[in-house]
Every structure is written in C-alpha cells, then in structure tokens.
mmCIF file of C-alpha atoms in Angstrom:
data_model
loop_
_atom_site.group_PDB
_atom_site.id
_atom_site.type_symbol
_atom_site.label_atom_id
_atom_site.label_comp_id
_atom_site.label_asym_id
_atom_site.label_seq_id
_atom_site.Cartn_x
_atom_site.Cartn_y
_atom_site.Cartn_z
ATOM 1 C CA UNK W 2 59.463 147.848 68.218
ATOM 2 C CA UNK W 3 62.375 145.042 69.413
ATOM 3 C CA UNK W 4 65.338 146.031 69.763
ATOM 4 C CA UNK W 5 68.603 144.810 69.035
ATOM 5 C CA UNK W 6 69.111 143.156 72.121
ATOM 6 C CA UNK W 7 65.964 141.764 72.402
ATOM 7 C CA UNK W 8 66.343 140.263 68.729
ATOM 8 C CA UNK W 9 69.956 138.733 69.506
ATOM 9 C CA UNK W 10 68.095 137.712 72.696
ATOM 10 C CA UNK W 11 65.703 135.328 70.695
ATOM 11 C CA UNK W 12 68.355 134.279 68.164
ATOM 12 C CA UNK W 13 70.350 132.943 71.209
ATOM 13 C CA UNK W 14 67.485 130.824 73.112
ATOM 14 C CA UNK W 15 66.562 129.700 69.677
ATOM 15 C CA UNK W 16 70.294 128.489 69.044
ATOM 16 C CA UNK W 17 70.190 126.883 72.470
ATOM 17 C CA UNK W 18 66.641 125.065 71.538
ATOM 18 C CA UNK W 19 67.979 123.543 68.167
ATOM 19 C CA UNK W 20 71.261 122.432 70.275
ATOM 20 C CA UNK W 21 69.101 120.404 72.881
ATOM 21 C CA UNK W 22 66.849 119.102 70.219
ATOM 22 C CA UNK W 23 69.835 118.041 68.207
ATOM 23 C CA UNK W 24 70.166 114.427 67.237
ATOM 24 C CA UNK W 25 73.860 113.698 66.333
ATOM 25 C CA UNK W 26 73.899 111.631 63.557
ATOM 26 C CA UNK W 27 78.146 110.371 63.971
ATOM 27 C CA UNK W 28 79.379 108.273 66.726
ATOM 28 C CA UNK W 29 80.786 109.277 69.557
ATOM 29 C CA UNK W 30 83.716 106.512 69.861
ATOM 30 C CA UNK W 31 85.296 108.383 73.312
ATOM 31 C CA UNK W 32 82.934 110.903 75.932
ATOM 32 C CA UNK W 33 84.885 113.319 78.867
ATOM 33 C CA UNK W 34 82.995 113.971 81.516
ATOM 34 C CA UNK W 35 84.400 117.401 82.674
ATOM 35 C CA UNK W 36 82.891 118.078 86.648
ATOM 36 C CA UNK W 37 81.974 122.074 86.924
ATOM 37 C CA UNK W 38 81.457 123.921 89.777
ATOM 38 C CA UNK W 39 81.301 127.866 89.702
ATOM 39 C CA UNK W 40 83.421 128.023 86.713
ATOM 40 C CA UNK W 41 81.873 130.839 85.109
ATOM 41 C CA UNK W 42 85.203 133.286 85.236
ATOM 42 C CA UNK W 43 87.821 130.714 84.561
ATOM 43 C CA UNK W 44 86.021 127.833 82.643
ATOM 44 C CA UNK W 45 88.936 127.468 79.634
ATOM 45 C CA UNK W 46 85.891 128.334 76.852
ATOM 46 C CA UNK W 47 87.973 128.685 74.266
ATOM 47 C CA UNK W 48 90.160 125.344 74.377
ATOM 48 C CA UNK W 49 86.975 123.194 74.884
ATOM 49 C CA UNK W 50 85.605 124.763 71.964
ATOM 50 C CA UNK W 51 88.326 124.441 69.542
ATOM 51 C CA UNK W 52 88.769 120.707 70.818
ATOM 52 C CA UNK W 53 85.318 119.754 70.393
ATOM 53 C CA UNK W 54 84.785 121.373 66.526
ATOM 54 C CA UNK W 55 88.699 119.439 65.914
ATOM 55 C CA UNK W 56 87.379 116.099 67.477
ATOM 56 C CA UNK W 57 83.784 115.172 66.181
ATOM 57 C CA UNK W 58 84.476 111.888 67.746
ATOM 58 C CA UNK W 59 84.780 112.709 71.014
ATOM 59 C CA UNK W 60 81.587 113.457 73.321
ATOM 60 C CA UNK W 61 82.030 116.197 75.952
ATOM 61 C CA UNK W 62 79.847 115.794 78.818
ATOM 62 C CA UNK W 63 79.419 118.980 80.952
ATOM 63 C CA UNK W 64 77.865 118.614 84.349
ATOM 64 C CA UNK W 65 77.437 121.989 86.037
ATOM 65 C CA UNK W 66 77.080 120.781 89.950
ATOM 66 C CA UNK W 67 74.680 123.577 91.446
ATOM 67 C CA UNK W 68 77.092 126.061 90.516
ATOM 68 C CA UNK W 69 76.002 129.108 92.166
ATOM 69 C CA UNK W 70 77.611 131.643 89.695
ATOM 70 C CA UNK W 71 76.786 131.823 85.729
ATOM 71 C CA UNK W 72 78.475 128.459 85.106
ATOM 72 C CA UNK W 73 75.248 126.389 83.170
ATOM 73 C CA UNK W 74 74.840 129.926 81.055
ATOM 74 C CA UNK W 75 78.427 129.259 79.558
ATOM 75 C CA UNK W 76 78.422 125.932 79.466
ATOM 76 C CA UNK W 77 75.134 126.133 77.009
ATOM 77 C CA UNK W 78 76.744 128.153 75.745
ATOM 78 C CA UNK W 79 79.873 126.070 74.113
ATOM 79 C CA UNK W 80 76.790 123.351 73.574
ATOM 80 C CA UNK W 81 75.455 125.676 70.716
ATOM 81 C CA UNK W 82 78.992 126.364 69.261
ATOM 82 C CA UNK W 83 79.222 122.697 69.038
ATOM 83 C CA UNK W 84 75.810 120.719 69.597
ATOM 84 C CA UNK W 85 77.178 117.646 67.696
ATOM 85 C CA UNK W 86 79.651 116.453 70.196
ATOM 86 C CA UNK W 87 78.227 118.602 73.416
ATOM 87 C CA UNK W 88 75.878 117.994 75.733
ATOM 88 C CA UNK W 89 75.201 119.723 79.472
ATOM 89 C CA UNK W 90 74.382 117.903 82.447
ATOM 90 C CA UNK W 91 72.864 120.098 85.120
ATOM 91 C CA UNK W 92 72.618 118.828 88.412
ATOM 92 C CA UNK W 93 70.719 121.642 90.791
ATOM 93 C CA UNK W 94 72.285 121.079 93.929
ATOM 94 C CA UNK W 95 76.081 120.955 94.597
ATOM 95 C CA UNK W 96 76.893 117.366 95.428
ATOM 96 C CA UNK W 97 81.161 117.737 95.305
ATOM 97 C CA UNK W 98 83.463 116.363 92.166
ATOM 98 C CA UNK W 99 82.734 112.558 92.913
ATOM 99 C CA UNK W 100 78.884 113.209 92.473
ATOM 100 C CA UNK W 101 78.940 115.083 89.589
ATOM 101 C CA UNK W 102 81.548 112.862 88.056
ATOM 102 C CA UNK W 103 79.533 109.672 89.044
ATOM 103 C CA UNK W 104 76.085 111.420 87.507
ATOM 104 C CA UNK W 105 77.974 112.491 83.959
ATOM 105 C CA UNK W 106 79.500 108.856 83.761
ATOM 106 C CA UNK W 107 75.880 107.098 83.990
ATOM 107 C CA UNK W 108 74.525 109.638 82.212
ATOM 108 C CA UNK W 109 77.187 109.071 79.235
ATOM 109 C CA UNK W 110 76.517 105.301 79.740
ATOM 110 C CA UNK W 111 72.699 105.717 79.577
ATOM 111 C CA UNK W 112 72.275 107.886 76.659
ATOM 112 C CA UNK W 113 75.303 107.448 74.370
ATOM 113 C CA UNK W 114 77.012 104.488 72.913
ATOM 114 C CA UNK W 115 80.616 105.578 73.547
ATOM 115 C CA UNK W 116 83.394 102.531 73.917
ATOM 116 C CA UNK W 117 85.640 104.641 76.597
ATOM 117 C CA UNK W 118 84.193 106.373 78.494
ATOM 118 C CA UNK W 119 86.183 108.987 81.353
ATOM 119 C CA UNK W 120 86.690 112.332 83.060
ATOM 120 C CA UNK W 121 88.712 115.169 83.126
ATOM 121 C CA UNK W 122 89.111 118.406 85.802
ATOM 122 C CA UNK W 123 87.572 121.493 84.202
ATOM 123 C CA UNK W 124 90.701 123.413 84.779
ATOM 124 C CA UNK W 125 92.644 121.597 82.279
ATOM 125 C CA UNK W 126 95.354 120.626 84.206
ATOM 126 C CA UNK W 127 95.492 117.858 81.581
ATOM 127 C CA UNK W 128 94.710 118.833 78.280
ATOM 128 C CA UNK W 129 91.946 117.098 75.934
ATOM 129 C CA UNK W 130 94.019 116.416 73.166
ATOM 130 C CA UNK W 131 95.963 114.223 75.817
ATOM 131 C CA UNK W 132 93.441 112.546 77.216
ATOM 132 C CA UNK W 133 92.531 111.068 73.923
ATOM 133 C CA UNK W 134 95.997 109.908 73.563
ATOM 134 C CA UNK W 135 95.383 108.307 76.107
ATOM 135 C CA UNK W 136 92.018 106.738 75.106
ATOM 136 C CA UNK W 137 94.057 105.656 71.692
ATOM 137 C CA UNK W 138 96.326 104.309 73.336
ATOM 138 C CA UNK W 139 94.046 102.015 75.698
ATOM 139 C CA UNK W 140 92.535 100.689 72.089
ATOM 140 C CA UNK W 141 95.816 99.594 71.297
ATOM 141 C CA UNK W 142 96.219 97.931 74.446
ATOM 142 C CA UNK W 143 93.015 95.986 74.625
ATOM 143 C CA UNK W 144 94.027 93.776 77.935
ATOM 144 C CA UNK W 145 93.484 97.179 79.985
ATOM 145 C CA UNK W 146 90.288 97.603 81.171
ATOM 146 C CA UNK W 147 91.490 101.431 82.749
ATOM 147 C CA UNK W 148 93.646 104.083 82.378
ATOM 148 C CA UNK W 149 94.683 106.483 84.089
ATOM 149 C CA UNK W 150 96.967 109.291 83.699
ATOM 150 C CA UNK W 151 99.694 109.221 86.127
ATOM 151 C CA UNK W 152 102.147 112.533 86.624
ATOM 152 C CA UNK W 153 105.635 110.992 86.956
ATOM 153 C CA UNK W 154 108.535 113.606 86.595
ATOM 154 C CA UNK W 155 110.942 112.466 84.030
ATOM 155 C CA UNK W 156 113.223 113.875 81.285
ATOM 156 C CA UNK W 157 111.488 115.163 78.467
ATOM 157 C CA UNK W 158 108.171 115.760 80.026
ATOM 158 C CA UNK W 159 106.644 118.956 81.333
ATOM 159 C CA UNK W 160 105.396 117.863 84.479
ATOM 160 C CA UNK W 161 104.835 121.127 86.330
ATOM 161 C CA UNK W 162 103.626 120.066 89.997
ATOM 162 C CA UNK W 163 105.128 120.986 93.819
ATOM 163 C CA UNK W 164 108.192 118.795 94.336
ATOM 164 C CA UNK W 165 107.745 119.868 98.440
ATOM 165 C CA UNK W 166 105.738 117.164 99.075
ATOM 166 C CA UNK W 167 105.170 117.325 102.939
ATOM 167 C CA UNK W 168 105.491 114.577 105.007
ATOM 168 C CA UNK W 169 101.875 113.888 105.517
ATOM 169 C CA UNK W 170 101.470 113.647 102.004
ATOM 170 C CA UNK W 171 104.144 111.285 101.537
ATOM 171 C CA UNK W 172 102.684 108.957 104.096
ATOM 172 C CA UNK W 173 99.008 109.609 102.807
ATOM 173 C CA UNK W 174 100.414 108.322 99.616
ATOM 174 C CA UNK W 175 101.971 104.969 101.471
ATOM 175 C CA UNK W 176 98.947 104.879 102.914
ATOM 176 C CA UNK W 177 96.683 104.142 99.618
ATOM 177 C CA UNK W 178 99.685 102.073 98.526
ATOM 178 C CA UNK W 179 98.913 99.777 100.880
ATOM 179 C CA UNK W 180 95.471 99.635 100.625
ATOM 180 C CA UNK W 181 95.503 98.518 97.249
ATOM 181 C CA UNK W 182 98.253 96.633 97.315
ATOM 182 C CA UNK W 183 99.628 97.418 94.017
ATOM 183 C CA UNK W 184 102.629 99.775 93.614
ATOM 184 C CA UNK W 185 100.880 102.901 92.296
ATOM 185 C CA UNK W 186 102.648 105.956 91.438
ATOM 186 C CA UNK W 187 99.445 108.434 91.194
ATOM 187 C CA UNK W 188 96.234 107.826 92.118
ATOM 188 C CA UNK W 189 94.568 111.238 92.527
ATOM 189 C CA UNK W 190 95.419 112.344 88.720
ATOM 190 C CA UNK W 191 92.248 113.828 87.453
ATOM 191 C CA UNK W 192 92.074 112.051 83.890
ATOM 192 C CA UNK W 193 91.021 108.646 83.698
ATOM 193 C CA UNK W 194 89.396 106.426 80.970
ATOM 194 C CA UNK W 195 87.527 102.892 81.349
ATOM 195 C CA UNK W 196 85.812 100.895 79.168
ATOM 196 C CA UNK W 197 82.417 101.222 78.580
ATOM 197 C CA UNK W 198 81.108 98.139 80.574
ATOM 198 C CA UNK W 199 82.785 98.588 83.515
ATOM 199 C CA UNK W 200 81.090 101.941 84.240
ATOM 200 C CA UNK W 201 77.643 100.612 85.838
ATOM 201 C CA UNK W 202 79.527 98.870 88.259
ATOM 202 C CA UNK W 203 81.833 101.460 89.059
ATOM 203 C CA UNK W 204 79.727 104.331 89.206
ATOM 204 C CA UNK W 205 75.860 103.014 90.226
ATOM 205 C CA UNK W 206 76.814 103.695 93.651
ATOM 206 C CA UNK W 207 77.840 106.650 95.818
ATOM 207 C CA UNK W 208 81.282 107.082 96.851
ATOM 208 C CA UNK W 209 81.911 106.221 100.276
ATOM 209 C CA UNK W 210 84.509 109.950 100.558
ATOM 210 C CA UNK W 211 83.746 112.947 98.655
ATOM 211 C CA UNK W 212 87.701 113.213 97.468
ATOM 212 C CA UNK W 213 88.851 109.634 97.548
ATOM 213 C CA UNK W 214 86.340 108.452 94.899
ATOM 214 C CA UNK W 215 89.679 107.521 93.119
ATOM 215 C CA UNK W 216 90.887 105.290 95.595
ATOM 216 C CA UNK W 217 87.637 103.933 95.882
ATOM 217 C CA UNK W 218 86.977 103.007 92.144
ATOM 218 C CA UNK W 219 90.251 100.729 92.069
ATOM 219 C CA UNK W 220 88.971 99.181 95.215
ATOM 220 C CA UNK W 221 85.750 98.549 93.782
ATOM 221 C CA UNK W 222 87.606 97.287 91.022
ATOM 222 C CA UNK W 223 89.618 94.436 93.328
ATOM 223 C CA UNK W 224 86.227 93.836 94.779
ATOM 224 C CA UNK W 225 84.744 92.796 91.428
ATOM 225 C CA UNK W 226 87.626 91.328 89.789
ATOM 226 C CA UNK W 227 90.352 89.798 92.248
ATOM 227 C CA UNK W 228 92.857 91.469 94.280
ATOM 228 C CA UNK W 229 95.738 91.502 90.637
ATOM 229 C CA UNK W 230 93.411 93.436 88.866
ATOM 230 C CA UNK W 231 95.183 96.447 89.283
ATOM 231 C CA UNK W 232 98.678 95.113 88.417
ATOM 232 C CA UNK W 233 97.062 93.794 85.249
ATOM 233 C CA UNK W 234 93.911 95.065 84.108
ATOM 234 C CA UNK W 235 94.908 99.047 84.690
ATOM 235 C CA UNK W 236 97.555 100.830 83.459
ATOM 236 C CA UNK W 237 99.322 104.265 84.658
ATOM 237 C CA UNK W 238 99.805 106.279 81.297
ATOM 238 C CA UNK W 239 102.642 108.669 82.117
ATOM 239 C CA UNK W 240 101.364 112.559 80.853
ATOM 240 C CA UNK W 241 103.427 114.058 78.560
ATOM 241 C CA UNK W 242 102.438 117.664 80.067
ATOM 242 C CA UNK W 243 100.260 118.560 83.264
ATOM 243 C CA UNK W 244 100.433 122.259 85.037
ATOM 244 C CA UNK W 245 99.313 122.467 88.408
ATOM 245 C CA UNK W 246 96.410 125.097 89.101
ATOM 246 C CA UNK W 247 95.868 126.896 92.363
ATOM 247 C CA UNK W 248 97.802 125.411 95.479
ATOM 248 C CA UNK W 249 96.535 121.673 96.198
ATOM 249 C CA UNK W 250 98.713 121.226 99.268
ATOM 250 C CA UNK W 251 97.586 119.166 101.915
ATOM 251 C CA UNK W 252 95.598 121.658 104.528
ATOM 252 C CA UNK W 253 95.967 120.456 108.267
ATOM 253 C CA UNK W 254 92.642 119.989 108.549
ATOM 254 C CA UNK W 255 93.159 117.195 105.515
ATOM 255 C CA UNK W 256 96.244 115.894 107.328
ATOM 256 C CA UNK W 257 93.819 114.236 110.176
ATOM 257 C CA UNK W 258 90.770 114.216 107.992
ATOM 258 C CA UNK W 259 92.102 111.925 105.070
ATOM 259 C CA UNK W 260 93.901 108.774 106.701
ATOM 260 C CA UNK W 261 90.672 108.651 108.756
ATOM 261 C CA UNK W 262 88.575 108.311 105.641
ATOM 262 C CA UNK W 263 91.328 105.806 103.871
ATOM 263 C CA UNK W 264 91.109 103.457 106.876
ATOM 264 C CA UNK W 265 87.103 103.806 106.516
ATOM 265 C CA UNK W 266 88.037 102.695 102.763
ATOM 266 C CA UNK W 267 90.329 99.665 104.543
ATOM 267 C CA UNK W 268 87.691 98.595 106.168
ATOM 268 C CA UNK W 269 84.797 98.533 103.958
ATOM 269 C CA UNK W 270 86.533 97.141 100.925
ATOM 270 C CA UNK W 271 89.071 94.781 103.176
ATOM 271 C CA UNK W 272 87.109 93.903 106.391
ATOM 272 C CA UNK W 273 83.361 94.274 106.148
ATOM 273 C CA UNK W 274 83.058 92.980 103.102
ATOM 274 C CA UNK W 275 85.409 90.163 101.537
ATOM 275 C CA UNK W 276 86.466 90.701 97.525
ATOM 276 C CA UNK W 277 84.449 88.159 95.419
ATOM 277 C CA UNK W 278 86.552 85.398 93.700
ATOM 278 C CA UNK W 279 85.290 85.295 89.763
ATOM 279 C CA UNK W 280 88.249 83.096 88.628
ATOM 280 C CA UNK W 281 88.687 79.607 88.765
ATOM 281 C CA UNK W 282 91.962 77.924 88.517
ATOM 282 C CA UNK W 283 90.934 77.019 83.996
ATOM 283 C CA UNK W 284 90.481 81.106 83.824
ATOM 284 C CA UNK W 285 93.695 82.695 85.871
ATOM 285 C CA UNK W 286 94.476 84.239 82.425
ATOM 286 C CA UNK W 287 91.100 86.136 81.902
ATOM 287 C CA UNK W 288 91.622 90.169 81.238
ATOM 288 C CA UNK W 289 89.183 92.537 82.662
ATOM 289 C CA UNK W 290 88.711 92.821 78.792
ATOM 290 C CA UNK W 291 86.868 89.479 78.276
ATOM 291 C CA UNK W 292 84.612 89.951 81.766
#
C-alpha cells in the first residue's frame, strides 16, 4: 500500500520532470543570473517566487555552486513553482561567486535568446524588481553597452550600507580608481546588466581573482574597446534601495591580500598585454552599441 508520503513523493519528482522538460513558449527579453552557495536556510524563496510568476519576461538563472547543504533541492524547487521563466544551473564543485556567475552568464547566452543579460547576489541586497529598472532603463539608453548599479548615499534613497569605511578600504577603492582610469563611484555592487553580445567576450574566460571579477570585466572591457569605454559606454545607475547583509568589512587578511591581486590586475590588463585600438580616427563616435 503507498502511503501518503510516498504518493506526494512521486507527485513532486514528477512536477520537477515536467519543469526540466518544459519548453517556454514566451520570450525571455531580460535573464538574472543569481550565484548560490549553501543557501538552503536563507535563500529569500518567497520573493524570487512572487517576482518570477509577476515578471514572465524575465529569465531567472539559478546556479547552485557545489553547495554542500540542501541548496539545488530548493532551488528546484522554485523551478516547478515557476518552470516558464526558471531554470537551475548546477555546478558540482564549488568554484567561488565569479565562477558560478561566469558559468550562468554563458549558459544564459548559450541556451536563451535574452537581449540583457546580468546578475544579482542571492541575498537580495538589491531587489529584482530593481534590477529590471535598471534593465528598462538601459533600453532607453541604447548608447550603454553596461550597467551597473552603483550605491551612492543621497537624499531620498534608502541606501543602508556602513558609512565607517576604514582606511584600507578607502585606499583599495583609489586603488581600482586608478586602474581604470575612469572616476567610478562603486564597482563591487552586485547587480549588473550588459547587453547580450558583449557576454562571450566578457565571460569565455576565467577571472584572473576570485572577488575582483568586477574590476576585471571593465578592464576587459578597455581591453576590447579603448581605454573611454567606461566613461561612455557604461553607466552607474544609482539604486533607489540596497540593505547591507552580514558584515562585508574589509578582514586584515583582505587588507594585504587585495591590493596585491589589483596590481596583478595592473599588470595584466596595463603591462603584459597592451589594450587593442578598434577605432580609427572616421569612427571616434562609435558606441559599444554599434560594435
């Protein structure tokens, strides 16, 4: 005789089979790529849902990176609540946030014809529902090729982040100024969109640092495109609202570990290997756009 939990044993795994079979027939005009990582007790289940069934248009790419709690059970989990506009990358070994961003963006890419395509930490430190502002906004503003939410302090938004910046963070932050030579306010913001043909380039290769890979994405992007790329081809969206989870102050450890790996950066984006010149004096004027 089955039982009851044996029966809404089956119904489940058959749920999950329809979901992975499940050929969406809209189109997915913008795709998140959320990076997981033993989420299992704090993964925000709820808001993902009700943003996915509100947004058919939007494709949210789960990668679970060799989580070693119950994280790829929930994740399939929200795909069969909303198989349309979910899929779930599983990657079985943990490779850090850069690798399992890199993997979902390629993945997206390979497999689904979204226009922008970006990523977004799984502890919703920015919401959804402002990251596709954000992606409305870049249609709007079809010069950009990227951007990128930026978390500037200013009347009328809630910005909640540690003012105490320590000194080592203030001169990390120099630091990456100077590197890319372009007056950046935020570089390390977690939600970022691009458009969809700028992604193989991007993303086809490993990341030289594990927790840089933002830094190193506009570098690659001066490498590819000229050194004012990122004064006009990307844009800093200031968020409207972004709450700081857990305590992501600088660790001494980081103090010495990071400006080691930024000069690394400086030296394989600047020294070893010289940015390639596209333009010609006829096409100053080109936007990332048109490329």
């Amino acid at each position: 005789m089955i039982t009851t939990e044996t029966k809404n044993s089956l119904q489940l795994n058959q749920l999950l089979k329809d979901a992975l079979k499940y050929q969406p027939e809209i189109q997915h005009q913008y795709a998140i790529v959320v990076p997981c990582y033993n989420e299992e007790q704090r993964f925000a289940y709820q808001q993902f849902k009700s943003f996915a069934l509100a947004h058919p248009e939007v494709l949210l790419c789960l990668v679970n990176d060799g989580s070693k709690d119950k994280t790829l059970a929930v994740l399939r989990g929200l795909q069969t609540e909303s198989p349309s506009n979910v899929c779930v990358l599983n990657m079985p070994q943990n490779g850090g946030k850069a690798e399992a961003v890199r993997h979902g963006m390629l993945f997206v890419h390979k497999n689904f014809d979204s226009k922008l395509i970006g990523f977004l930490d799984a502890d919703l430190a920015t919401v959804p529902e402002e990251w596709l502002q954000m992606a409305k906004f870049k249609e709007a503003h079809p010069k950009f090729g990227a951007v990128v939410g930026s978390r500037i302090q200013r009347l009328g938004a809630a910005i909640n982040r540690d003012d105490s910046r320590s000194f080592a963070s203030k001169m990390i932050k120099k630091i990456i100024k100077s590197i890319l030579k372009a007056n950046f306010q935020d570089t390390q913001c977690g939600a970022k969109i691009f458009q969809r043909n700028l992604v193989p380039f991007l993303f086809n290769n490993p990341f030289q640092t594990p927790w840089l890979f933002d830094v190193e994405i506009f570098l690659r992007l001066q490498e590819k495109f000229g050194k004012t790329t990122l004064q006009r081809g990307v844009l800093e969206y200031p968020l409207l609202k972004w709450t700081e989870v857990g305590d992501s102050r600088l660790k001494l450890k980081d103090t010495i570990r990071i400006p080691l790996q930024l000069l690394g950066l400086y030296y394989q984006y600047h020294l070893k290997s010289k940015p390639q010149k596209i333009y010609t004096s006829k096409t100053k004027n080109i936007s990332v756009q048109s490329i």
